[in-house]
CSV table of C-alpha atoms in Angstrom, one decimal:
chain,number,residue,atom,x,y,z
A,1,MET,CA,0.0,0.0,0.0
A,2,GLU,CA,1.3,3.5,-0.8
A,3,SER,CA,2.8,5.4,2.0
A,4,PRO,CA,1.1,8.6,3.1
A,5,CYS,CA,4.4,10.3,2.6
A,6,SER,CA,4.5,9.5,-1.1
A,7,SER,CA,1.7,11.9,-2.2
A,8,ASP,CA,0.8,15.5,-1.7
A,9,SER,CA,-2.8,14.5,-1.0
A,10,LEU,CA,-4.5,14.0,2.3
A,11,SER,CA,-3.9,10.7,4.0
A,12,GLN,CA,-6.8,8.3,3.9
A,13,SER,CA,-6.9,7.9,7.6
A,14,SER,CA,-7.7,11.0,9.5
A,15,PRO,CA,-5.3,12.0,12.4
A,16,PRO,CA,-6.5,11.5,16.0
A,17,SER,CA,-8.7,14.2,17.4
A,18,GLY,CA,-6.7,17.1,18.8
A,19,VAL,CA,-3.5,16.5,16.7
A,20,THR,CA,-2.1,19.9,15.5
A,21,CYS,CA,-0.3,21.0,12.4
A,22,LYS,CA,3.5,20.8,13.0
A,23,ILE,CA,3.9,24.1,11.1
A,24,CYS,CA,1.3,26.6,12.5
A,25,GLY,CA,-0.5,24.8,15.3
A,26,LEU,CA,-4.0,24.6,13.8
A,27,THR,CA,-5.9,21.3,13.6
A,28,ALA,CA,-4.0,18.8,11.4
A,29,ARG,CA,-6.1,17.4,8.5
A,30,GLY,CA,-3.7,14.5,7.6
A,31,TYR,CA,-0.2,13.8,6.3
A,32,HIS,CA,0.9,16.2,3.6
A,33,PHE,CA,4.4,15.7,2.0
A,34,GLY,CA,5.2,13.4,5.0
A,35,VAL,CA,4.2,15.8,7.7
A,36,LEU,CA,1.0,16.2,9.8
A,37,ALA,CA,-0.3,19.5,8.6
A,38,CYS,CA,-3.4,21.6,8.1
A,39,ARG,CA,-4.7,22.3,4.6
A,40,ALA,CA,-3.5,25.9,4.5
A,41,CYS,CA,0.2,24.9,5.2
A,42,ALA,CA,0.1,22.0,2.8
A,43,ALA,CA,-1.3,24.3,0.0
A,44,PHE,CA,1.3,27.0,0.9
A,45,PHE,CA,4.2,24.5,0.6
A,46,ARG,CA,2.9,23.1,-2.7
A,47,ARG,CA,2.4,26.5,-4.3
A,48,THR,CA,5.8,27.6,-3.1
A,49,ILE,CA,7.5,24.6,-4.8
A,50,VAL,CA,5.4,24.5,-8.0
A,51,MET,CA,5.8,28.3,-8.6
A,52,GLY,CA,9.4,28.5,-7.5
A,53,ARG,CA,8.6,31.2,-4.9
A,54,GLN,CA,11.1,30.1,-2.3
A,55,LYS,CA,13.9,32.1,-4.0
A,56,LYS,CA,11.7,35.2,-4.0
A,57,TYR,CA,10.6,35.2,-0.4
A,58,LYS,CA,12.1,37.8,2.0
A,59,CYS,CA,12.0,37.6,5.7
A,60,ARG,CA,9.5,40.1,7.1
A,61,GLY,CA,11.1,40.0,10.6
A,62,LYS,CA,14.6,40.8,9.2
A,63,THR,CA,13.4,44.0,7.4
A,64,ARG,CA,11.6,45.1,10.6
A,65,GLN,CA,14.3,43.8,13.0
A,66,LEU,CA,11.8,41.4,14.6
A,67,LYS,CA,11.9,37.7,15.2
A,68,CYS,CA,9.4,35.8,13.1
A,69,ILE,CA,7.1,33.4,14.8
A,70,VAL,CA,5.3,30.9,12.5
A,71,SER,CA,2.0,30.3,14.3
A,72,SER,CA,-1.8,30.4,13.7
A,73,THR,CA,-1.9,33.3,16.1
A,74,ASP,CA,-0.3,35.5,13.4
A,75,ARG,CA,-2.7,35.8,10.5
A,76,TYR,CA,0.0,37.1,8.1
A,77,GLN,CA,3.0,34.9,8.7
A,78,CYS,CA,6.4,35.5,7.2
A,79,ARG,CA,6.5,33.3,4.1
A,80,LEU,CA,10.2,32.6,4.1
A,81,CYS,CA,10.2,31.5,7.7
A,82,ARG,CA,7.0,29.5,7.1
A,83,TYR,CA,8.6,27.7,4.2
A,84,ASN,CA,11.8,27.0,6.1
A,85,LYS,CA,9.7,25.5,9.0
A,86,CYS,CA,8.0,23.2,6.5
A,87,VAL,CA,11.4,22.0,5.3
A,88,LYS,CA,12.7,21.7,8.9
A,89,PHE,CA,9.8,19.4,9.9
A,90,GLY,CA,10.4,17.2,6.8
A,91,MET,CA,8.3,18.4,3.9
A,92,THR,CA,10.2,17.6,0.7
A,93,PRO,CA,9.9,19.0,-2.8
A,94,GLU,CA,10.2,15.5,-4.2
A,95,ASN,CA,6.7,14.7,-3.1
A,96,VAL,CA,5.1,17.6,-4.9
A,97,GLN,CA,3.1,16.6,-8.0
A,98,PHE,CA,3.9,19.3,-10.5
A,99,ASN,CA,1.4,18.1,-13.1
A,100,ARG,CA,-1.5,17.4,-10.7
A,101,ASP,CA,-4.9,17.7,-12.4
A,102,SER,CA,-6.9,19.8,-10.0
A,103,ILE,CA,-10.2,18.7,-11.5
A,104,THR,CA,-9.7,15.0,-11.9
A,105,THR,CA,-13.0,13.1,-11.6
A,106,THR,CA,-13.8,9.4,-11.3
A,107,THR,CA,-17.2,10.0,-12.9
A,108,ALA,CA,-17.5,8.2,-16.3
A,109,LYS,CA,-17.4,10.7,-19.1
A,110,ARG,CA,-18.4,10.9,-22.7
A,111,ASP,CA,-15.7,11.1,-25.4
A,112,ASP,CA,-16.0,14.9,-25.3
A,113,GLY,CA,-15.1,15.0,-21.6
A,114,SER,CA,-18.6,15.9,-20.3
A,115,VAL,CA,-20.3,14.4,-17.3
A,116,VAL,CA,-23.6,15.5,-18.6
A,117,ASN,CA,-25.6,12.4,-19.7
A,118,PRO,CA,-26.2,12.6,-23.5
A,119,ARG,CA,-29.5,10.8,-23.2
A,120,THR,CA,-32.4,13.1,-23.6
A,121,SER,CA,-36.2,12.7,-23.0
A,122,SER,CA,-38.9,14.2,-25.2
A,123,LEU,CA,-41.0,16.9,-23.5
A,124,GLY,CA,-43.3,17.4,-26.4
A,125,ASN,CA,-43.3,20.4,-28.8
A,126,ARG,CA,-39.8,19.4,-30.0
A,127,ARG,CA,-38.2,20.0,-26.6
A,128,THR,CA,-35.7,17.7,-24.9
A,129,LEU,CA,-34.5,17.2,-21.4
A,130,VAL,CA,-30.8,17.0,-20.7
A,131,ASP,CA,-30.0,14.8,-17.8
A,132,MET,CA,-27.3,16.4,-15.5
A,133,ALA,CA,-27.5,13.8,-12.7
A,134,ALA,CA,-23.8,12.8,-13.1
A,135,LEU,CA,-22.6,16.3,-12.8
A,136,ALA,CA,-24.9,17.1,-9.9
A,137,SER,CA,-23.6,13.9,-8.1
A,138,LYS,CA,-20.0,14.9,-8.6
A,139,ALA,CA,-20.6,18.4,-7.3
A,140,ARG,CA,-22.5,17.1,-4.2
A,141,GLU,CA,-19.7,14.6,-3.5
A,142,ILE,CA,-17.2,17.5,-3.3
A,143,LEU,CA,-19.6,19.8,-1.4
A,144,ASN,CA,-20.4,17.1,1.2
A,145,GLU,CA,-16.8,16.5,2.2
A,146,LYS,CA,-16.7,15.5,5.9
A,147,SER,CA,-14.9,17.9,8.2
A,148,PRO,CA,-14.4,18.2,12.0
A,149,VAL,CA,-16.5,20.6,14.0
A,150,ILE,CA,-14.7,24.0,14.1
A,151,ASP,CA,-15.0,26.3,17.0
A,152,ALA,CA,-15.4,30.1,16.4
A,153,ALA,CA,-11.8,30.9,17.4
A,154,THR,CA,-10.3,28.3,15.0
A,155,ARG,CA,-12.6,29.3,12.2
A,156,LYS,CA,-11.6,32.9,12.5
A,157,ASN,CA,-7.9,32.1,12.5
A,158,GLU,CA,-8.3,29.7,9.5
A,159,HIS,CA,-10.4,32.2,7.5
A,160,VAL,CA,-7.7,34.5,6.1
A,161,GLY,CA,-5.2,31.8,5.5
A,162,ASP,CA,-7.7,29.7,3.6
A,163,CYS,CA,-8.9,32.7,1.5
A,164,GLU,CA,-5.3,33.5,0.5
A,165,SER,CA,-4.5,29.9,-0.3
A,166,ARG,CA,-7.6,29.5,-2.4
A,167,ALA,CA,-7.0,32.8,-4.3
A,168,GLU,CA,-3.3,31.9,-5.0
A,169,GLU,CA,-4.2,28.4,-6.1
A,170,LEU,CA,-6.1,30.0,-9.0
A,171,GLU,CA,-2.8,31.3,-10.4
A,172,GLU,CA,-1.1,27.9,-10.5
A,173,ALA,CA,-2.9,26.3,-13.4
A,174,ALA,CA,-2.7,29.3,-15.8
A,175,GLU,CA,-0.5,28.8,-18.9
A,176,SER,CA,1.6,31.6,-20.3
A,177,GLU,CA,-0.1,33.6,-23.1
A,178,SER,CA,2.2,32.1,-25.8
A,179,GLU,CA,1.0,28.6,-25.0
A,180,MET,CA,-2.7,29.4,-25.1
A,181,GLU,CA,-5.0,28.7,-28.0
A,182,VAL,CA,-6.9,31.7,-29.6
A,183,LEU,CA,-10.5,30.7,-30.3
A,184,LYS,CA,-12.9,32.2,-32.8
A,185,ARG,CA,-15.9,29.9,-32.5
A,186,MET,CA,-16.9,27.1,-30.1
A,187,PRO,CA,-19.8,24.6,-30.3
A,188,VAL,CA,-22.1,25.1,-27.2
A,189,ARG,CA,-21.5,21.4,-26.3
A,190,GLN,CA,-17.8,22.1,-25.9
A,191,MET,CA,-18.5,25.2,-23.9
A,192,PHE,CA,-20.6,23.1,-21.5
A,193,VAL,CA,-17.6,20.7,-21.1
A,194,LEU,CA,-15.4,23.6,-20.1
A,195,MET,CA,-18.0,25.0,-17.7
A,196,GLU,CA,-18.4,21.7,-16.0
A,197,LYS,CA,-14.7,21.6,-15.2
A,198,GLN,CA,-14.9,25.1,-13.8
A,199,MET,CA,-18.0,24.2,-11.8
A,200,ILE,CA,-15.9,21.5,-10.1
A,201,GLY,CA,-13.2,24.0,-9.4
A,202,VAL,CA,-15.6,26.4,-7.7
A,203,ALA,CA,-17.0,23.5,-5.6
A,204,LYS,CA,-13.5,22.7,-4.4
A,205,TRP,CA,-12.9,26.4,-3.6
A,206,LEU,CA,-16.1,26.7,-1.6
A,207,ILE,CA,-15.7,23.6,0.5
A,208,GLN,CA,-12.4,24.8,1.9
A,209,SER,CA,-14.2,27.7,3.6
A,210,PRO,CA,-14.9,27.0,7.3
A,211,ASP,CA,-18.1,29.1,7.1
A,212,PHE,CA,-19.4,27.3,4.1
A,213,ARG,CA,-18.8,23.9,5.8
A,214,MET,CA,-21.2,25.1,8.6
A,215,LEU,CA,-24.1,24.8,6.1
A,216,ASP,CA,-26.0,21.5,5.7
A,217,SER,CA,-25.9,19.4,2.6
A,218,ASP,CA,-28.9,20.9,0.8
A,219,GLU,CA,-27.8,24.5,1.7
A,220,ARG,CA,-24.3,23.9,0.3
A,221,TYR,CA,-25.7,22.6,-3.0
A,222,GLN,CA,-28.2,25.5,-3.3
A,223,TYR,CA,-25.5,28.0,-2.4
A,224,PHE,CA,-23.2,26.5,-5.1
A,225,LYS,CA,-25.8,26.6,-7.8
A,226,THR,CA,-26.6,30.2,-6.9
A,227,VAL,CA,-23.0,31.6,-7.1
A,228,TRP,CA,-20.8,29.3,-9.2
A,229,ASN,CA,-21.3,30.9,-12.6
A,230,THR,CA,-20.9,34.5,-11.4
A,231,TRP,CA,-17.9,33.4,-9.3
A,232,ARG,CA,-16.4,31.8,-12.4
A,233,ARG,CA,-16.8,34.9,-14.6
A,234,PHE,CA,-15.4,37.2,-11.8
A,235,GLU,CA,-12.3,35.0,-11.4
A,236,ARG,CA,-11.8,34.6,-15.2
A,237,PHE,CA,-11.7,38.4,-15.7
A,238,GLU,CA,-9.2,38.8,-12.9
A,239,MET,CA,-7.0,36.1,-14.4
A,240,SER,CA,-7.3,37.7,-17.8
A,241,LEU,CA,-6.0,41.0,-16.4
A,242,LYS,CA,-3.0,39.2,-14.8
A,243,LEU,CA,-2.2,37.5,-18.1
A,244,PHE,CA,-2.9,40.2,-20.7
A,245,GLY,CA,-2.9,43.5,-18.8
A,246,GLU,CA,-4.5,46.4,-20.7
A,247,SER,CA,-5.2,44.1,-23.7
A,248,ALA,CA,-7.9,42.5,-21.6
A,249,VAL,CA,-9.8,45.8,-21.6
A,250,MET,CA,-8.7,47.5,-24.9
A,251,ILE,CA,-9.3,44.5,-27.3
A,252,LYS,CA,-11.5,42.4,-24.9
A,253,LYS,CA,-8.9,39.6,-24.6
A,254,PHE,CA,-10.3,37.0,-22.2
A,255,ALA,CA,-8.9,33.8,-20.6
A,256,LEU,CA,-11.9,31.5,-21.3
A,257,SER,CA,-9.9,28.8,-19.6
A,258,ASN,CA,-6.3,28.3,-18.5
A,259,LYS,CA,-5.5,27.2,-22.0
A,260,GLN,CA,-7.8,29.2,-24.3
A,261,ILE,CA,-8.1,32.9,-25.2
A,262,THR,CA,-11.1,34.7,-26.8
A,263,THR,CA,-11.6,38.3,-28.1
A,264,ILE,CA,-14.7,40.3,-28.8
A,265,ASP,CA,-15.4,38.6,-32.1
A,266,PHE,CA,-15.6,35.1,-30.5
A,267,GLU,CA,-18.9,33.4,-30.7
A,268,ILE,CA,-20.6,30.2,-29.5
A,269,ASP,CA,-22.5,28.0,-31.9
A,270,TYR,CA,-25.9,27.6,-30.2
A,271,SER,CA,-27.5,25.5,-32.9
A,272,GLU,CA,-27.9,22.5,-30.7
A,273,LEU,CA,-30.0,24.5,-28.2
A,274,THR,CA,-32.2,26.6,-30.4
A,275,ASP,CA,-33.7,27.1,-33.8
A,276,SER,CA,-33.2,30.9,-33.6
A,277,PRO,CA,-30.4,32.5,-35.7
A,278,ASN,CA,-27.1,32.3,-34.0
A,279,ASP,CA,-26.4,36.0,-34.3
A,280,LYS,CA,-29.7,36.7,-32.5
A,281,ILE,CA,-28.6,34.6,-29.5
A,282,THR,CA,-25.1,36.0,-29.5
A,283,GLN,CA,-26.5,39.5,-29.4
A,284,MET,CA,-28.8,38.6,-26.5
A,285,PHE,CA,-25.7,38.0,-24.3
A,286,ARG,CA,-23.3,40.5,-25.9
A,287,GLU,CA,-24.5,43.5,-23.9
A,288,SER,CA,-24.0,41.8,-20.5
A,289,THR,CA,-20.5,40.7,-21.7
A,290,LEU,CA,-19.5,44.2,-22.7
A,291,LYS,CA,-20.8,45.5,-19.3
A,292,LEU,CA,-18.5,43.0,-17.6
A,293,PHE,CA,-15.5,44.4,-19.4
A,294,ASP,CA,-16.5,48.0,-18.6
A,295,GLN,CA,-17.7,47.6,-15.0
A,296,LEU,CA,-15.5,44.7,-13.9
A,297,ALA,CA,-12.3,44.5,-16.0
A,298,LYS,CA,-11.6,48.2,-16.0
A,299,PRO,CA,-11.8,48.8,-12.2
A,300,LEU,CA,-9.8,45.6,-11.6
A,301,LEU,CA,-7.1,46.8,-14.0
A,302,GLU,CA,-6.8,50.0,-12.0
A,303,LEU,CA,-7.0,48.4,-8.6
A,304,LYS,CA,-4.6,45.4,-9.3
A,305,PRO,CA,-6.0,43.6,-6.3
A,306,SER,CA,-3.7,41.3,-4.2
A,307,SER,CA,-4.7,37.7,-3.6
A,308,ILE,CA,-6.1,38.7,-0.2
A,309,GLU,CA,-8.2,41.4,-1.8
A,310,MET,CA,-9.4,39.1,-4.6
A,311,ALA,CA,-10.4,36.5,-2.0
A,312,TYR,CA,-12.2,39.2,0.0
A,313,MET,CA,-14.2,40.3,-3.1
A,314,LEU,CA,-15.1,36.8,-4.2
A,315,SER,CA,-16.2,35.8,-0.7
A,316,GLN,CA,-18.2,39.0,-0.2
A,317,MET,CA,-19.9,38.6,-3.5
A,318,SER,CA,-20.7,34.9,-2.9
A,319,TRP,CA,-22.2,35.3,0.5
A,320,GLN,CA,-24.2,38.4,-0.4
A,321,ILE,CA,-25.7,36.8,-3.6
A,322,ALA,CA,-26.4,33.5,-1.8
A,323,GLY,CA,-27.8,35.3,1.3
A,324,LYS,CA,-30.3,37.4,-0.8
A,325,GLN,CA,-31.3,34.4,-2.9
A,326,MET,CA,-31.6,31.8,0.0
A,327,GLN,CA,-32.7,34.1,2.9
A,328,GLY,CA,-33.2,32.5,6.4
A,329,LYS,CA,-30.1,31.0,8.0
A,330,VAL,CA,-27.8,31.9,5.0
A,331,ILE,CA,-28.6,35.6,5.1
A,332,GLU,CA,-27.9,35.7,8.8
A,333,MET,CA,-24.6,33.9,8.3
A,334,SER,CA,-23.7,36.2,5.3
A,335,GLU,CA,-24.0,39.3,7.6
A,336,ARG,CA,-21.7,37.7,10.2
A,337,VAL,CA,-19.2,36.6,7.5
A,338,SER,CA,-19.3,40.0,5.9
A,339,ASP,CA,-18.2,41.6,9.2
A,340,GLU,CA,-15.5,39.0,9.7
A,341,LEU,CA,-14.2,39.5,6.2
A,342,ALA,CA,-14.0,43.3,6.8
A,343,ASP,CA,-12.2,42.8,10.1
A,344,ASN,CA,-9.7,40.4,8.4
A,345,LEU,CA,-9.0,42.9,5.6
A,346,HIS,CA,-8.5,45.6,8.2
A,347,THR,CA,-5.8,43.5,9.9
A,348,TYR,CA,-4.2,42.7,6.5
A,349,TYR,CA,-3.9,46.4,5.6
A,350,LEU,CA,-2.4,47.3,8.9
A,351,LYS,CA,0.0,44.4,9.3
A,352,GLU,CA,0.8,43.4,5.8
A,353,GLU,CA,0.5,46.6,3.8
A,354,LEU,CA,1.3,48.9,6.6
A,355,ARG,CA,-1.6,51.1,5.4
A,356,SER,CA,-3.9,52.8,7.9
A,357,ASN,CA,-5.7,55.0,5.4
A,358,TYR,CA,-7.5,52.5,3.2
A,359,ALA,CA,-11.1,53.7,3.2
A,360,ASP,CA,-11.1,54.9,-0.4
A,361,ARG,CA,-9.6,51.6,-1.6
A,362,LEU,CA,-12.2,49.6,0.3
A,363,VAL,CA,-15.0,51.6,-1.3
A,364,ARG,CA,-13.6,50.8,-4.7
A,365,LEU,CA,-13.3,47.1,-3.9
A,366,MET,CA,-17.0,47.0,-2.8
A,367,SER,CA,-18.0,49.0,-5.8
A,368,VAL,CA,-16.7,46.2,-8.0
A,369,VAL,CA,-18.6,43.6,-5.9
A,370,ASN,CA,-21.8,45.7,-6.2
A,371,SER,CA,-21.4,45.9,-10.0
A,372,VAL,CA,-21.0,42.1,-10.2
A,373,LYS,CA,-24.2,41.6,-8.1
A,374,LYS,CA,-26.1,44.0,-10.4
A,375,LEU,CA,-24.9,42.3,-13.5
A,376,TYR,CA,-25.8,38.9,-12.0
A,377,LEU,CA,-29.4,40.1,-11.6
A,378,GLU,CA,-29.5,41.5,-15.2
A,379,ARG,CA,-28.2,38.3,-16.6
A,380,LYS,CA,-30.7,36.3,-14.6
A,381,GLU,CA,-33.6,38.4,-16.0
A,382,THR,CA,-32.3,37.8,-19.5
A,383,LEU,CA,-32.3,34.0,-19.0
A,384,GLU,CA,-35.8,34.1,-17.5
A,385,LEU,CA,-37.1,36.0,-20.5
A,386,ALA,CA,-35.4,33.5,-22.8
A,387,ARG,CA,-37.1,30.7,-20.9
A,388,LEU,CA,-40.5,32.5,-21.0
A,389,PHE,CA,-40.4,32.9,-24.7
A,390,GLU,CA,-39.0,29.4,-25.3
A,391,VAL,CA,-35.9,30.7,-27.1
A,392,PHE,CA,-34.1,27.4,-26.3
A,393,LYS,CA,-35.5,24.0,-27.3
A,394,VAL,CA,-33.8,22.1,-24.4
A,395,ASP,CA,-34.4,22.0,-20.7
A,396,PHE,CA,-31.9,20.8,-18.1
A,397,SER,CA,-32.7,18.5,-15.2
A,398,GLU,CA,-30.8,21.0,-13.0
A,399,PRO,CA,-32.1,24.3,-14.5
A,400,GLU,CA,-30.9,26.5,-11.6
A,401,ILE,CA,-27.3,25.6,-12.4
A,402,PHE,CA,-27.4,27.9,-15.5
A,403,ASP,CA,-29.7,30.6,-14.1
A,404,SER,CA,-26.9,33.1,-13.7
């Protein structure tokens, strides 16, 4: 049987209750790179090795004539000292999987890579039903991951580290621009394959959040269905700006995936979904796409948000949209989480950025979040009208997945 030290994944057997991470002192979640560690420290070590960051880190304590203490009590730990401590306790670069597929799935797929069942059922009037049971099952499997009960203090300490880890993980998979394929046209079936992979990525991002794990199974799935598509677009625009800079705004260059680029003349072939002319369907969504470039890409280009700020915006957006849609327990949690996110960002600005006057920047960050929420509602209305007038000739067994 394979040793737990031979993989960068979580050990199959959970550590005894109360065992702490050797690096920072939080609850250990298994063996990572041969050492009992929490998810955040394991992800930090893997990112450091894969992206070659160890040579770029500088000791924060040395520049401030202070001694660094790597501990969960310090929300913004010195990265060089944290990395050195990982090595000291036995984490080794040899165990890092450089070509790990972050969205590997055991679900049986069609030749085109989709987990959507190709079988359709007649609904009358030339309409068909697309069975998405396999995809829903895969998403639920990820979202229902078991985790220990987390007390309030531990949850608060984990929150910022997890946010930063999740945001920085998004950068790992991106190819350089020279290695990416420029697309002019894509069949809608292929677009769904791409979106399915990104759905799984969002599910994996969400389940790492201590607050999200406090929801029950049905609440997690409803939350996921509500936010995943808006989350995906937000993240893709931010990644496009990292890769292409001003070109993302000036010529609408967009990272559709980590391997594919589109520009403003890109179009999707919707013929499998509708009998309407393709240019009519393209035009129906073009206005919202242009608004995203204007109201999201431009401000992000000016702000150049850090990974912490990006995680803050994604989290605020997700909880606010889900809270308004789901109401009840979720809206109550969203208010608490929003306050905690603001407190954590305040600490980040004071300790990491050494910036006390950040009110204007915070207003600009929230302006971006509010623009995304507004565009989410507009796009939702467009899809509702399309459904009302039966623009599309198919229905999905999980219609809410594509409501945004």
